[in-house]
Amino acid sequence: QNSFIKTLHNKRSLLEGFIEQLKI
Amino acid sequence: IPPSLSSSQAIELIKKQMEQIDKLLQLHCDDPEVRKWDNLTEQVIIRAFGKPHDNLDVYSSA
């Protein structure tokens, strides 16, 4: 469950990065 | 597969997926909602960037 939470936080960071790419 | 969304459409859909993460954090990792969210998020990434794409690989291996 702990790694699940880490994974979701990691995915959130990735998605934030994808949005930044799309803004360029 | 080429991208099928404009940048602004892609941003909106990715934001929508991100908004659901807090709710998912309350669930168990085996909850079908989690799998559903993950599959939909992958579809959004494919529509935003196309397939194959580094972003899709990075996301899938996360």
PDB file of N, CA, C and O in Angstrom:
ATOM      1  N   GLN A   1       0.837  -1.203   0.000  1.00  0.00           N
ATOM      2  CA  GLN A   1       0.000   0.000   0.000  1.00  0.00           C
ATOM      3  C   GLN A   1       0.873   1.254   0.000  1.00  0.00           C
ATOM      4  O   GLN A   1       0.530   2.241  -0.632  1.00  0.00           O
ATOM      5  N   ASN A   2       2.006   1.160   0.717  1.00  0.00           N
ATOM      6  CA  ASN A   2       2.924   2.292   0.769  1.00  0.00           C
ATOM      7  C   ASN A   2       3.518   2.591  -0.605  1.00  0.00           C
ATOM      8  O   ASN A   2       3.625   3.751  -1.001  1.00  0.00           O
ATOM      9  N   SER A   3       3.873   1.534  -1.338  1.00  0.00           N
ATOM     10  CA  SER A   3       4.450   1.750  -2.671  1.00  0.00           C
ATOM     11  C   SER A   3       3.374   2.226  -3.640  1.00  0.00           C
ATOM     12  O   SER A   3       3.661   2.964  -4.587  1.00  0.00           O
ATOM     13  N   PHE A   4       2.141   1.827  -3.388  1.00  0.00           N
ATOM     14  CA  PHE A   4       1.016   2.315  -4.193  1.00  0.00           C
ATOM     15  C   PHE A   4       0.894   3.838  -4.057  1.00  0.00           C
ATOM     16  O   PHE A   4       0.746   4.564  -5.045  1.00  0.00           O
ATOM     17  N   ILE A   5       0.994   4.327  -2.835  1.00  0.00           N
ATOM     18  CA  ILE A   5       0.902   5.772  -2.584  1.00  0.00           C
ATOM     19  C   ILE A   5       2.063   6.504  -3.248  1.00  0.00           C
ATOM     20  O   ILE A   5       1.879   7.528  -3.906  1.00  0.00           O
ATOM     21  N   LYS A   6       3.259   5.927  -3.121  1.00  0.00           N
ATOM     22  CA  LYS A   6       4.440   6.521  -3.768  1.00  0.00           C
ATOM     23  C   LYS A   6       4.249   6.591  -5.280  1.00  0.00           C
ATOM     24  O   LYS A   6       4.601   7.579  -5.921  1.00  0.00           O
ATOM     25  N   THR A   7       3.708   5.487  -5.838  1.00  0.00           N
ATOM     26  CA  THR A   7       3.497   5.427  -7.286  1.00  0.00           C
ATOM     27  C   THR A   7       2.534   6.517  -7.739  1.00  0.00           C
ATOM     28  O   THR A   7       2.778   7.194  -8.748  1.00  0.00           O
ATOM     29  N   LEU A   8       1.462   6.705  -6.971  1.00  0.00           N
ATOM     30  CA  LEU A   8       0.487   7.738  -7.359  1.00  0.00           C
ATOM     31  C   LEU A   8       1.104   9.134  -7.287  1.00  0.00           C
ATOM     32  O   LEU A   8       0.852   9.971  -8.158  1.00  0.00           O
ATOM     33  N   HIS A   9       1.915   9.380  -6.260  1.00  0.00           N
ATOM     34  CA  HIS A   9       2.583  10.685  -6.167  1.00  0.00           C
ATOM     35  C   HIS A   9       3.546  10.876  -7.342  1.00  0.00           C
ATOM     36  O   HIS A   9       3.632  11.953  -7.922  1.00  0.00           O
ATOM     37  N   ASN A  10       4.239   9.798  -7.681  1.00  0.00           N
ATOM     38  CA  ASN A  10       5.168   9.834  -8.814  1.00  0.00           C
ATOM     39  C   ASN A  10       4.408  10.112 -10.117  1.00  0.00           C
ATOM     40  O   ASN A  10       4.824  10.945 -10.936  1.00  0.00           O
ATOM     41  N   LYS A  11       3.261   9.447 -10.291  1.00  0.00           N
ATOM     42  CA  LYS A  11       2.468   9.653 -11.507  1.00  0.00           C
ATOM     43  C   LYS A  11       1.941  11.090 -11.577  1.00  0.00           C
ATOM     44  O   LYS A  11       1.868  11.682 -12.644  1.00  0.00           O
ATOM     45  N   ARG A  12       1.588  11.634 -10.416  1.00  0.00           N
ATOM     46  CA  ARG A  12       1.127  13.025 -10.389  1.00  0.00           C
ATOM     47  C   ARG A  12       2.244  13.963 -10.877  1.00  0.00           C
ATOM     48  O   ARG A  12       1.997  14.866 -11.673  1.00  0.00           O
ATOM     49  N   SER A  13       3.484  13.717 -10.405  1.00  0.00           N
ATOM     50  CA  SER A  13       4.610  14.551 -10.857  1.00  0.00           C
ATOM     51  C   SER A  13       4.822  14.412 -12.360  1.00  0.00           C
ATOM     52  O   SER A  13       5.089  15.402 -13.056  1.00  0.00           O
ATOM     53  N   LEU A  14       4.729  13.171 -12.854  1.00  0.00           N
ATOM     54  CA  LEU A  14       4.903  12.961 -14.294  1.00  0.00           C
ATOM     55  C   LEU A  14       3.844  13.728 -15.079  1.00  0.00           C
ATOM     56  O   LEU A  14       4.151  14.395 -16.076  1.00  0.00           O
ATOM     57  N   LEU A  15       2.597  13.647 -14.624  1.00  0.00           N
ATOM     58  CA  LEU A  15       1.507  14.325 -15.335  1.00  0.00           C
ATOM     59  C   LEU A  15       1.709  15.841 -15.317  1.00  0.00           C
ATOM     60  O   LEU A  15       1.446  16.520 -16.313  1.00  0.00           O
ATOM     61  N   GLU A  16       2.211  16.358 -14.185  1.00  0.00           N
ATOM     62  CA  GLU A  16       2.528  17.795 -14.114  1.00  0.00           C
ATOM     63  C   GLU A  16       3.572  18.160 -15.167  1.00  0.00           C
ATOM     64  O   GLU A  16       3.460  19.188 -15.845  1.00  0.00           O
ATOM     65  N   GLY A  17       4.580  17.310 -15.298  1.00  0.00           N
ATOM     66  CA  GLY A  17       5.635  17.527 -16.291  1.00  0.00           C
ATOM     67  C   GLY A  17       5.076  17.491 -17.713  1.00  0.00           C
ATOM     68  O   GLY A  17       5.486  18.292 -18.562  1.00  0.00           O
ATOM     69  N   PHE A  18       4.145  16.582 -17.966  1.00  0.00           N
ATOM     70  CA  PHE A  18       3.549  16.486 -19.306  1.00  0.00           C
ATOM     71  C   PHE A  18       2.779  17.767 -19.638  1.00  0.00           C
ATOM     72  O   PHE A  18       2.823  18.256 -20.769  1.00  0.00           O
ATOM     73  N   ILE A  19       2.082  18.309 -18.653  1.00  0.00           N
ATOM     74  CA  ILE A  19       1.342  19.556 -18.869  1.00  0.00           C
ATOM     75  C   ILE A  19       2.314  20.687 -19.203  1.00  0.00           C
ATOM     76  O   ILE A  19       2.069  21.469 -20.126  1.00  0.00           O
ATOM     77  N   GLU A  20       3.436  20.732 -18.483  1.00  0.00           N
ATOM     78  CA  GLU A  20       4.438  21.777 -18.775  1.00  0.00           C
ATOM     79  C   GLU A  20       4.942  21.646 -20.211  1.00  0.00           C
ATOM     80  O   GLU A  20       5.116  22.653 -20.902  1.00  0.00           O
ATOM     81  N   GLN A  21       5.173  20.409 -20.660  1.00  0.00           N
ATOM     82  CA  GLN A  21       5.614  20.199 -22.053  1.00  0.00           C
ATOM     83  C   GLN A  21       4.579  20.706 -23.044  1.00  0.00           C
ATOM     84  O   GLN A  21       4.917  21.295 -24.079  1.00  0.00           O
ATOM     85  N   LEU A  22       3.315  20.451 -22.727  1.00  0.00           N
ATOM     86  CA  LEU A  22       2.233  20.832 -23.655  1.00  0.00           C
ATOM     87  C   LEU A  22       2.046  22.350 -23.721  1.00  0.00           C
ATOM     88  O   LEU A  22       1.513  22.872 -24.693  1.00  0.00           O
ATOM     89  N   LYS A  23       2.478  23.040 -22.656  1.00  0.00           N
ATOM     90  CA  LYS A  23       2.333  24.505 -22.616  1.00  0.00           C
ATOM     91  C   LYS A  23       3.357  25.198 -23.503  1.00  0.00           C
ATOM     92  O   LYS A  23       3.204  26.361 -23.835  1.00  0.00           O
ATOM     93  N   ILE A  24       4.449  24.468 -23.837  1.00  0.00           N
ATOM     94  CA  ILE A  24       5.537  25.090 -24.622  1.00  0.00           C
ATOM     95  C   ILE A  24       5.095  25.312 -26.079  1.00  0.00           C
ATOM     96  O   ILE A  24       4.570  24.398 -26.690  1.00  0.00           O
TER      97      ILE A  24
ATOM     98  N   ILE B   1       0.605   5.537 -33.691  1.00  0.00           N
ATOM     99  CA  ILE B   1      -0.631   6.312 -33.505  1.00  0.00           C
ATOM    100  C   ILE B   1      -0.253   7.788 -33.359  1.00  0.00           C
ATOM    101  O   ILE B   1       0.521   8.124 -32.455  1.00  0.00           O
ATOM    102  N   PRO B   2      -0.776   8.672 -34.211  1.00  0.00           N
ATOM    103  CA  PRO B   2      -0.461  10.096 -34.061  1.00  0.00           C
ATOM    104  C   PRO B   2      -1.294  10.727 -32.939  1.00  0.00           C
ATOM    105  O   PRO B   2      -2.355  10.191 -32.586  1.00  0.00           O
ATOM    106  N   PRO B   3      -0.831  11.849 -32.371  1.00  0.00           N
ATOM    107  CA  PRO B   3      -1.629  12.538 -31.353  1.00  0.00           C
ATOM    108  C   PRO B   3      -2.960  12.996 -31.955  1.00  0.00           C
ATOM    109  O   PRO B   3      -3.003  13.346 -33.135  1.00  0.00           O
ATOM    110  N   SER B   4      -4.018  12.977 -31.169  1.00  0.00           N
ATOM    111  CA  SER B   4      -5.331  13.363 -31.704  1.00  0.00           C
ATOM    112  C   SER B   4      -5.946  14.539 -30.950  1.00  0.00           C
ATOM    113  O   SER B   4      -7.055  14.957 -31.257  1.00  0.00           O
ATOM    114  N   LEU B   5      -5.221  15.058 -29.944  1.00  0.00           N
ATOM    115  CA  LEU B   5      -5.759  16.172 -29.163  1.00  0.00           C
ATOM    116  C   LEU B   5      -4.922  17.428 -29.391  1.00  0.00           C
ATOM    117  O   LEU B   5      -3.714  17.335 -29.599  1.00  0.00           O
ATOM    118  N   SER B   6      -5.569  18.585 -29.332  1.00  0.00           N
ATOM    119  CA  SER B   6      -4.816  19.832 -29.302  1.00  0.00           C
ATOM    120  C   SER B   6      -4.136  19.933 -27.937  1.00  0.00           C
ATOM    121  O   SER B   6      -4.531  19.233 -26.989  1.00  0.00           O
ATOM    122  N   SER B   7      -3.134  20.818 -27.822  1.00  0.00           N
ATOM    123  CA  SER B   7      -2.445  20.972 -26.537  1.00  0.00           C
ATOM    124  C   SER B   7      -3.416  21.347 -25.433  1.00  0.00           C
ATOM    125  O   SER B   7      -3.361  20.802 -24.330  1.00  0.00           O
ATOM    126  N   SER B   8      -4.342  22.272 -25.733  1.00  0.00           N
ATOM    127  CA  SER B   8      -5.245  22.733 -24.668  1.00  0.00           C
ATOM    128  C   SER B   8      -6.212  21.630 -24.252  1.00  0.00           C
ATOM    129  O   SER B   8      -6.520  21.479 -23.068  1.00  0.00           O
ATOM    130  N   GLN B   9      -6.669  20.819 -25.217  1.00  0.00           N
ATOM    131  CA  GLN B   9      -7.534  19.688 -24.871  1.00  0.00           C
ATOM    132  C   GLN B   9      -6.772  18.686 -24.011  1.00  0.00           C
ATOM    133  O   GLN B   9      -7.296  18.156 -23.020  1.00  0.00           O
ATOM    134  N   ALA B  10      -5.531  18.422 -24.407  1.00  0.00           N
ATOM    135  CA  ALA B  10      -4.712  17.454 -23.672  1.00  0.00           C
ATOM    136  C   ALA B  10      -4.475  17.937 -22.241  1.00  0.00           C
ATOM    137  O   ALA B  10      -4.588  17.160 -21.288  1.00  0.00           O
ATOM    138  N   ILE B  11      -4.170  19.236 -22.099  1.00  0.00           N
ATOM    139  CA  ILE B  11      -3.941  19.788 -20.758  1.00  0.00           C
ATOM    140  C   ILE B  11      -5.188  19.621 -19.896  1.00  0.00           C
ATOM    141  O   ILE B  11      -5.104  19.197 -18.742  1.00  0.00           O
ATOM    142  N   GLU B  12      -6.358  19.929 -20.450  1.00  0.00           N
ATOM    143  CA  GLU B  12      -7.608  19.795 -19.693  1.00  0.00           C
ATOM    144  C   GLU B  12      -7.823  18.356 -19.220  1.00  0.00           C
ATOM    145  O   GLU B  12      -8.193  18.117 -18.073  1.00  0.00           O
ATOM    146  N   LEU B  13      -7.619  17.391 -20.131  1.00  0.00           N
ATOM    147  CA  LEU B  13      -7.861  15.984 -19.778  1.00  0.00           C
ATOM    148  C   LEU B  13      -6.845  15.480 -18.762  1.00  0.00           C
ATOM    149  O   LEU B  13      -7.197  14.724 -17.852  1.00  0.00           O
ATOM    150  N   ILE B  14      -5.591  15.911 -18.898  1.00  0.00           N
ATOM    151  CA  ILE B  14      -4.580  15.479 -17.921  1.00  0.00           C
ATOM    152  C   ILE B  14      -4.897  16.074 -16.551  1.00  0.00           C
ATOM    153  O   ILE B  14      -4.798  15.402 -15.525  1.00  0.00           O
ATOM    154  N   LYS B  15      -5.330  17.354 -16.533  1.00  0.00           N
ATOM    155  CA  LYS B  15      -5.710  17.975 -15.254  1.00  0.00           C
ATOM    156  C   LYS B  15      -6.856  17.211 -14.604  1.00  0.00           C
ATOM    157  O   LYS B  15      -6.875  17.006 -13.393  1.00  0.00           O
ATOM    158  N   LYS B  16      -7.822  16.788 -15.416  1.00  0.00           N
ATOM    159  CA  LYS B  16      -8.967  16.021 -14.897  1.00  0.00           C
ATOM    160  C   LYS B  16      -8.495  14.729 -14.245  1.00  0.00           C
ATOM    161  O   LYS B  16      -8.992  14.344 -13.180  1.00  0.00           O
ATOM    162  N   GLN B  17      -7.531  14.064 -14.898  1.00  0.00           N
ATOM    163  CA  GLN B  17      -6.995  12.827 -14.320  1.00  0.00           C
ATOM    164  C   GLN B  17      -6.261  13.124 -13.017  1.00  0.00           C
ATOM    165  O   GLN B  17      -6.367  12.380 -12.049  1.00  0.00           O
ATOM    166  N   MET B  18      -5.520  14.251 -12.998  1.00  0.00           N
ATOM    167  CA  MET B  18      -4.767  14.602 -11.789  1.00  0.00           C
ATOM    168  C   MET B  18      -5.694  14.904 -10.614  1.00  0.00           C
ATOM    169  O   MET B  18      -5.371  14.589  -9.470  1.00  0.00           O
ATOM    170  N   GLU B  19      -6.851  15.501 -10.918  1.00  0.00           N
ATOM    171  CA  GLU B  19      -7.793  15.862  -9.845  1.00  0.00           C
ATOM    172  C   GLU B  19      -8.316  14.636  -9.105  1.00  0.00           C
ATOM    173  O   GLU B  19      -8.790  14.750  -7.977  1.00  0.00           O
ATOM    174  N   GLN B  20      -8.259  13.486  -9.757  1.00  0.00           N
ATOM    175  CA  GLN B  20      -8.806  12.268  -9.132  1.00  0.00           C
ATOM    176  C   GLN B  20      -7.798  11.559  -8.242  1.00  0.00           C
ATOM    177  O   GLN B  20      -8.161  10.607  -7.532  1.00  0.00           O
ATOM    178  N   ILE B  21      -6.545  12.013  -8.270  1.00  0.00           N
ATOM    179  CA  ILE B  21      -5.504  11.280  -7.535  1.00  0.00           C
ATOM    180  C   ILE B  21      -5.759  11.302  -6.028  1.00  0.00           C
ATOM    181  O   ILE B  21      -5.603  10.275  -5.357  1.00  0.00           O
ATOM    182  N   ASP B  22      -6.209  12.439  -5.483  1.00  0.00           N
ATOM    183  CA  ASP B  22      -6.459  12.507  -4.036  1.00  0.00           C
ATOM    184  C   ASP B  22      -7.486  11.458  -3.598  1.00  0.00           C
ATOM    185  O   ASP B  22      -7.338  10.835  -2.547  1.00  0.00           O
ATOM    186  N   LYS B  23      -8.513  11.275  -4.434  1.00  0.00           N
ATOM    187  CA  LYS B  23      -9.549  10.273  -4.147  1.00  0.00           C
ATOM    188  C   LYS B  23      -8.948   8.862  -4.213  1.00  0.00           C
ATOM    189  O   LYS B  23      -9.241   8.018  -3.370  1.00  0.00           O
ATOM    190  N   LEU B  24      -8.092   8.638  -5.207  1.00  0.00           N
ATOM    191  CA  LEU B  24      -7.479   7.313  -5.372  1.00  0.00           C
ATOM    192  C   LEU B  24      -6.582   6.967  -4.187  1.00  0.00           C
ATOM    193  O   LEU B  24      -6.466   5.801  -3.805  1.00  0.00           O
ATOM    194  N   LEU B  25      -5.960   7.997  -3.600  1.00  0.00           N
ATOM    195  CA  LEU B  25      -5.052   7.765  -2.476  1.00  0.00           C
ATOM    196  C   LEU B  25      -5.792   7.192  -1.264  1.00  0.00           C
ATOM    197  O   LEU B  25      -5.175   6.586  -0.387  1.00  0.00           O
ATOM    198  N   GLN B  26      -7.133   7.366  -1.229  1.00  0.00           N
ATOM    199  CA  GLN B  26      -7.932   6.825  -0.122  1.00  0.00           C
ATOM    200  C   GLN B  26      -8.292   5.359  -0.363  1.00  0.00           C
ATOM    201  O   GLN B  26      -8.818   4.694   0.543  1.00  0.00           O
ATOM    202  N   LEU B  27      -8.079   4.877  -1.579  1.00  0.00           N
ATOM    203  CA  LEU B  27      -8.504   3.522  -1.931  1.00  0.00           C
ATOM    204  C   LEU B  27      -7.370   2.523  -1.737  1.00  0.00           C
ATOM    205  O   LEU B  27      -6.213   2.907  -1.588  1.00  0.00           O
ATOM    206  N   HIS B  28      -7.741   1.237  -1.768  1.00  0.00           N
ATOM    207  CA  HIS B  28      -6.726   0.187  -1.759  1.00  0.00           C
ATOM    208  C   HIS B  28      -6.188   0.027  -3.178  1.00  0.00           C
ATOM    209  O   HIS B  28      -6.914   0.257  -4.152  1.00  0.00           O
ATOM    210  N   CYS B  29      -4.923  -0.367  -3.269  1.00  0.00           N
ATOM    211  CA  CYS B  29      -4.306  -0.458  -4.600  1.00  0.00           C
ATOM    212  C   CYS B  29      -5.010  -1.465  -5.520  1.00  0.00           C
ATOM    213  O   CYS B  29      -4.901  -1.372  -6.745  1.00  0.00           O
ATOM    214  N   ASP B  30      -5.751  -2.442  -4.933  1.00  0.00           N
ATOM    215  CA  ASP B  30      -6.465  -3.430  -5.753  1.00  0.00           C
ATOM    216  C   ASP B  30      -7.835  -2.944  -6.210  1.00  0.00           C
ATOM    217  O   ASP B  30      -8.528  -3.661  -6.935  1.00  0.00           O
ATOM    218  N   ASP B  31      -8.237  -1.766  -5.767  1.00  0.00           N
ATOM    219  CA  ASP B  31      -9.566  -1.270  -6.134  1.00  0.00           C
ATOM    220  C   ASP B  31      -9.668  -1.105  -7.658  1.00  0.00           C
ATOM    221  O   ASP B  31      -8.766  -0.544  -8.286  1.00  0.00           O
ATOM    222  N   PRO B  32     -10.752  -1.625  -8.255  1.00  0.00           N
ATOM    223  CA  PRO B  32     -10.904  -1.515  -9.714  1.00  0.00           C
ATOM    224  C   PRO B  32     -10.882  -0.070 -10.215  1.00  0.00           C
ATOM    225  O   PRO B  32     -10.491   0.177 -11.369  1.00  0.00           O
ATOM    226  N   GLU B  33     -11.260   0.871  -9.353  1.00  0.00           N
ATOM    227  CA  GLU B  33     -11.224   2.291  -9.743  1.00  0.00           C
ATOM    228  C   GLU B  33      -9.802   2.731 -10.093  1.00  0.00           C
ATOM    229  O   GLU B  33      -9.601   3.584 -10.946  1.00  0.00           O
ATOM    230  N   VAL B  34      -8.833   2.148  -9.386  1.00  0.00           N
ATOM    231  CA  VAL B  34      -7.428   2.510  -9.610  1.00  0.00           C
ATOM    232  C   VAL B  34      -6.989   2.037 -10.994  1.00  0.00           C
ATOM    233  O   VAL B  34      -6.384   2.792 -11.761  1.00  0.00           O
ATOM    234  N   ARG B  35      -7.345   0.805 -11.324  1.00  0.00           N
ATOM    235  CA  ARG B  35      -6.997   0.235 -12.636  1.00  0.00           C
ATOM    236  C   ARG B  35      -7.666   1.043 -13.759  1.00  0.00           C
ATOM    237  O   ARG B  35      -7.059   1.372 -14.778  1.00  0.00           O
ATOM    238  N   LYS B  36      -8.937   1.397 -13.505  1.00  0.00           N
ATOM    239  CA  LYS B  36      -9.701   2.176 -14.488  1.00  0.00           C
ATOM    240  C   LYS B  36      -9.039   3.527 -14.748  1.00  0.00           C
ATOM    241  O   LYS B  36      -8.896   3.968 -15.886  1.00  0.00           O
ATOM    242  N   TRP B  37      -8.639   4.185 -13.646  1.00  0.00           N
ATOM    243  CA  TRP B  37      -7.995   5.490 -13.749  1.00  0.00           C
ATOM    244  C   TRP B  37      -6.679   5.381 -14.524  1.00  0.00           C
ATOM    245  O   TRP B  37      -6.381   6.201 -15.392  1.00  0.00           O
ATOM    246  N   ASP B  38      -5.918   4.337 -14.195  1.00  0.00           N
ATOM    247  CA  ASP B  38      -4.617   4.159 -14.824  1.00  0.00           C
ATOM    248  C   ASP B  38      -4.768   3.926 -16.337  1.00  0.00           C
ATOM    249  O   ASP B  38      -4.028   4.506 -17.137  1.00  0.00           O
ATOM    250  N   ASN B  39      -5.739   3.081 -16.702  1.00  0.00           N
ATOM    251  CA  ASN B  39      -5.974   2.811 -18.130  1.00  0.00           C
ATOM    252  C   ASN B  39      -6.402   4.076 -18.866  1.00  0.00           C
ATOM    253  O   ASN B  39      -5.914   4.357 -19.966  1.00  0.00           O
ATOM    254  N   LEU B  40      -7.305   4.829 -18.243  1.00  0.00           N
ATOM    255  CA  LEU B  40      -7.783   6.050 -18.888  1.00  0.00           C
ATOM    256  C   LEU B  40      -6.650   7.071 -19.018  1.00  0.00           C
ATOM    257  O   LEU B  40      -6.516   7.737 -20.060  1.00  0.00           O
ATOM    258  N   THR B  41      -5.822   7.158 -17.981  1.00  0.00           N
ATOM    259  CA  THR B  41      -4.699   8.098 -18.030  1.00  0.00           C
ATOM    260  C   THR B  41      -3.750   7.739 -19.169  1.00  0.00           C
ATOM    261  O   THR B  41      -3.284   8.613 -19.905  1.00  0.00           O
ATOM    262  N   GLU B  42      -3.499   6.447 -19.350  1.00  0.00           N
ATOM    263  CA  GLU B  42      -2.640   6.017 -20.465  1.00  0.00           C
ATOM    264  C   GLU B  42      -3.254   6.404 -21.811  1.00  0.00           C
ATOM    265  O   GLU B  42      -2.540   6.849 -22.718  1.00  0.00           O
ATOM    266  N   GLN B  43      -4.568   6.234 -21.926  1.00  0.00           N
ATOM    267  CA  GLN B  43      -5.255   6.604 -23.175  1.00  0.00           C
ATOM    268  C   GLN B  43      -5.111   8.100 -23.452  1.00  0.00           C
ATOM    269  O   GLN B  43      -4.912   8.516 -24.593  1.00  0.00           O
ATOM    270  N   VAL B  44      -5.230   8.906 -22.388  1.00  0.00           N
ATOM    271  CA  VAL B  44      -5.097  10.350 -22.545  1.00  0.00           C
ATOM    272  C   VAL B  44      -3.681  10.697 -23.015  1.00  0.00           C
ATOM    273  O   VAL B  44      -3.493  11.527 -23.916  1.00  0.00           O
ATOM    274  N   ILE B  45      -2.678  10.023 -22.438  1.00  0.00           N
ATOM    275  CA  ILE B  45      -1.289  10.290 -22.823  1.00  0.00           C
ATOM    276  C   ILE B  45      -1.065   9.916 -24.289  1.00  0.00           C
ATOM    277  O   ILE B  45      -0.403  10.651 -25.035  1.00  0.00           O
ATOM    278  N   ILE B  46      -1.651   8.788 -24.711  1.00  0.00           N
ATOM    279  CA  ILE B  46      -1.518   8.378 -26.116  1.00  0.00           C
ATOM    280  C   ILE B  46      -2.170   9.416 -27.028  1.00  0.00           C
ATOM    281  O   ILE B  46      -1.610   9.808 -28.058  1.00  0.00           O
ATOM    282  N   ARG B  47      -3.359   9.889 -26.638  1.00  0.00           N
ATOM    283  CA  ARG B  47      -4.049  10.873 -27.479  1.00  0.00           C
ATOM    284  C   ARG B  47      -3.328  12.227 -27.466  1.00  0.00           C
ATOM    285  O   ARG B  47      -3.411  12.991 -28.428  1.00  0.00           O
ATOM    286  N   ALA B  48      -2.628  12.506 -26.380  1.00  0.00           N
ATOM    287  CA  ALA B  48      -1.918  13.780 -26.273  1.00  0.00           C
ATOM    288  C   ALA B  48      -0.596  13.767 -27.049  1.00  0.00           C
ATOM    289  O   ALA B  48      -0.244  14.752 -27.705  1.00  0.00           O
ATOM    290  N   PHE B  49       0.134  12.658 -26.956  1.00  0.00           N
ATOM    291  CA  PHE B  49       1.501  12.635 -27.493  1.00  0.00           C
ATOM    292  C   PHE B  49       1.702  11.645 -28.647  1.00  0.00           C
ATOM    293  O   PHE B  49       2.729  11.690 -29.321  1.00  0.00           O
ATOM    294  N   GLY B  50       0.735  10.725 -28.825  1.00  0.00           N
ATOM    295  CA  GLY B  50       0.902   9.685 -29.830  1.00  0.00           C
ATOM    296  C   GLY B  50       1.615   8.483 -29.239  1.00  0.00           C
ATOM    297  O   GLY B  50       2.039   8.490 -28.088  1.00  0.00           O
ATOM    298  N   LYS B  51       1.706   7.432 -30.033  1.00  0.00           N
ATOM    299  CA  LYS B  51       2.333   6.191 -29.586  1.00  0.00           C
ATOM    300  C   LYS B  51       3.139   5.603 -30.737  1.00  0.00           C
ATOM    301  O   LYS B  51       2.599   5.499 -31.833  1.00  0.00           O
ATOM    302  N   PRO B  52       4.383   5.216 -30.552  1.00  0.00           N
ATOM    303  CA  PRO B  52       5.147   5.274 -29.294  1.00  0.00           C
ATOM    304  C   PRO B  52       5.604   6.700 -28.954  1.00  0.00           C
ATOM    305  O   PRO B  52       5.709   7.547 -29.832  1.00  0.00           O
ATOM    306  N   HIS B  53       5.830   6.927 -27.646  1.00  0.00           N
ATOM    307  CA  HIS B  53       6.367   8.204 -27.176  1.00  0.00           C
ATOM    308  C   HIS B  53       7.063   7.965 -25.830  1.00  0.00           C
ATOM    309  O   HIS B  53       6.582   7.151 -25.028  1.00  0.00           O
ATOM    310  N   ASP B  54       8.169   8.684 -25.613  1.00  0.00           N
ATOM    311  CA  ASP B  54       8.913   8.539 -24.356  1.00  0.00           C
ATOM    312  C   ASP B  54       8.024   8.761 -23.140  1.00  0.00           C
ATOM    313  O   ASP B  54       8.157   8.069 -22.132  1.00  0.00           O
ATOM    314  N   ASN B  55       7.120   9.748 -23.225  1.00  0.00           N
ATOM    315  CA  ASN B  55       6.266  10.037 -22.070  1.00  0.00           C
ATOM    316  C   ASN B  55       5.407   8.827 -21.700  1.00  0.00           C
ATOM    317  O   ASN B  55       5.178   8.559 -20.518  1.00  0.00           O
ATOM    318  N   LEU B  56       4.930   8.124 -22.713  1.00  0.00           N
ATOM    319  CA  LEU B  56       4.108   6.938 -22.466  1.00  0.00           C
ATOM    320  C   LEU B  56       4.948   5.851 -21.793  1.00  0.00           C
ATOM    321  O   LEU B  56       4.494   5.213 -20.833  1.00  0.00           O
ATOM    322  N   ASP B  57       6.184   5.664 -22.283  1.00  0.00           N
ATOM    323  CA  ASP B  57       7.073   4.654 -21.694  1.00  0.00           C
ATOM    324  C   ASP B  57       7.366   4.985 -20.234  1.00  0.00           C
ATOM    325  O   ASP B  57       7.316   4.105 -19.369  1.00  0.00           O
ATOM    326  N   VAL B  58       7.663   6.261 -19.973  1.00  0.00           N
ATOM    327  CA  VAL B  58       7.993   6.678 -18.607  1.00  0.00           C
ATOM    328  C   VAL B  58       6.790   6.467 -17.688  1.00  0.00           C
ATOM    329  O   VAL B  58       6.916   5.941 -16.581  1.00  0.00           O
ATOM    330  N   TYR B  59       5.623   6.832 -18.186  1.00  0.00           N
ATOM    331  CA  TYR B  59       4.413   6.681 -17.370  1.00  0.00           C
ATOM    332  C   TYR B  59       4.133   5.206 -17.092  1.00  0.00           C
ATOM    333  O   TYR B  59       3.850   4.823 -15.954  1.00  0.00           O
ATOM    334  N   SER B  60       4.192   4.388 -18.141  1.00  0.00           N
ATOM    335  CA  SER B  60       3.852   2.964 -18.001  1.00  0.00           C
ATOM    336  C   SER B  60       4.796   2.245 -17.056  1.00  0.00           C
ATOM    337  O   SER B  60       4.391   1.302 -16.378  1.00  0.00           O
ATOM    338  N   SER B  61       6.053   2.677 -17.010  1.00  0.00           N
ATOM    339  CA  SER B  61       6.998   1.975 -16.142  1.00  0.00           C
ATOM    340  C   SER B  61       7.029   2.562 -14.736  1.00  0.00           C
ATOM    341  O   SER B  61       7.725   2.047 -13.868  1.00  0.00           O
ATOM    342  N   ALA B  62       6.263   3.624 -14.492  1.00  0.00           N
ATOM    343  CA  ALA B  62       6.248   4.259 -13.151  1.00  0.00           C
ATOM    344  C   ALA B  62       5.548   3.358 -12.114  1.00  0.00           C
ATOM    345  O   ALA B  62       4.597   2.675 -12.431  1.00  0.00           O
TER     346      ALA B  62
END
